[in-house]
Phi, psi and omega in degrees: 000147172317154192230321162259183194271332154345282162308321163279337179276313152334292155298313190329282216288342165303299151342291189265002185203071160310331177284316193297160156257108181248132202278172154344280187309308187302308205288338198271341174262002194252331191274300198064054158240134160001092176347317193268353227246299191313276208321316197286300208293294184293000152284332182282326180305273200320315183256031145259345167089001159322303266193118169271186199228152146192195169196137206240112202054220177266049172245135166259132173228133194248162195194117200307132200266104194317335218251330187266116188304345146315321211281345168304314181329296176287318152334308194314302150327312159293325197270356147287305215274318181263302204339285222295002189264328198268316181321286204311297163350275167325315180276307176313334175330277185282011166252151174318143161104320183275104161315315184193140182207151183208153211256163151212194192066213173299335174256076101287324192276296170356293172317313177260099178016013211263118177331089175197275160230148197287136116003112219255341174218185171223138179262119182229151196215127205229153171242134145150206207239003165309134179318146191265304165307285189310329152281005158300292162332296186305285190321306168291340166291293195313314168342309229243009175254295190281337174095030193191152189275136186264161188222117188252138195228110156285148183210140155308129160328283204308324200289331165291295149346303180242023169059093225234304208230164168303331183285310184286322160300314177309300160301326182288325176285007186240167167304128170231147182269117167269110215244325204315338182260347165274353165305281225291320210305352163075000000 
């Protein structure tokens, strides 16, 4: 398992997206960790026999290596501990509407280090004008991707903007996970 948070964002996105062959550069934008910080982490990945290699020109693109008896496990293990950021993220990707979404409560708190019980759901709060079903829709993908029920909360621009109700005020004063850029970056 990962020993930073890095390192775990790092694997997570190696990890939760078996099907890609992905270079450096994509995994350091997609983590939005360091190049090199990537880079050192998929050598140590490779030369534990993690991680197949190829190369497409002068890129080396990694890919979870299928053969190493490990890597369900550890898959498993990412996609509780890191997943639900990349997961949510991902299912939010394609829908209307959304301004901003942030991951909160406890595994939000958990995630940026703060101490306590491991978490039994993930709470996300999406701003905008999104369809309420389709986000029903997201949520239950994201479920049945992290292995623990997502729980989607919509809220109006404005009603975010002047903290409108005690649930917002409250989501403002606690750690949130900010998705928002990974939604658009697509």
């Amino acid at each position: 398992m990962p020993r930073t948070k890095a390192q775990g964002m790092i694997q997570a996105w190696i990890f939760l997206h078996p099907q890609n062959a992905d270079s450096i550069s994509e995994i350091a934008r997609r983590t939005r960790v360091d190049r090199l910080v990537v880079q050192r982490e998929v050598d140590n990945l490779a030369a534990a026999g993690l991680l197949s290699e190829s190369w497409q020109g002068r890129s080396r693109l990694v890919s979870p290596n299928p053969t190493n008896p490990i890597v369900r496990p550890l898959t498993d293990a990412l996609a509780i501990a890191y997943g639900p950021a990349f997961v949510v993220a991902e299912e939010l990707g394609g829908l209307p509407g959304i301004e901003e979404a942030f991951l909160f409560g406890s595994w939000a708190d958990r995630y940026l280090g703060n101490p306590g019980e491991f978490p039994a759901d993930v709470d996300v709060l999406v701003v905008g004008t999104t369809d309420e079903d389709d986000l029903w829709d997201a949520g239950k993908r994201a479920s049945e991707r992290v292995g623990r029920e997502v729980n989607m909360t919509r809220v109006r621009r404005e009603d975010w903007e002047s903290g409108a109700t005690s649930f917002i005020r409250t989501v403002k004063s606690r750690p949130m996970v900010d998705l928002t850029g990974d939604i658009h970056a697509g």
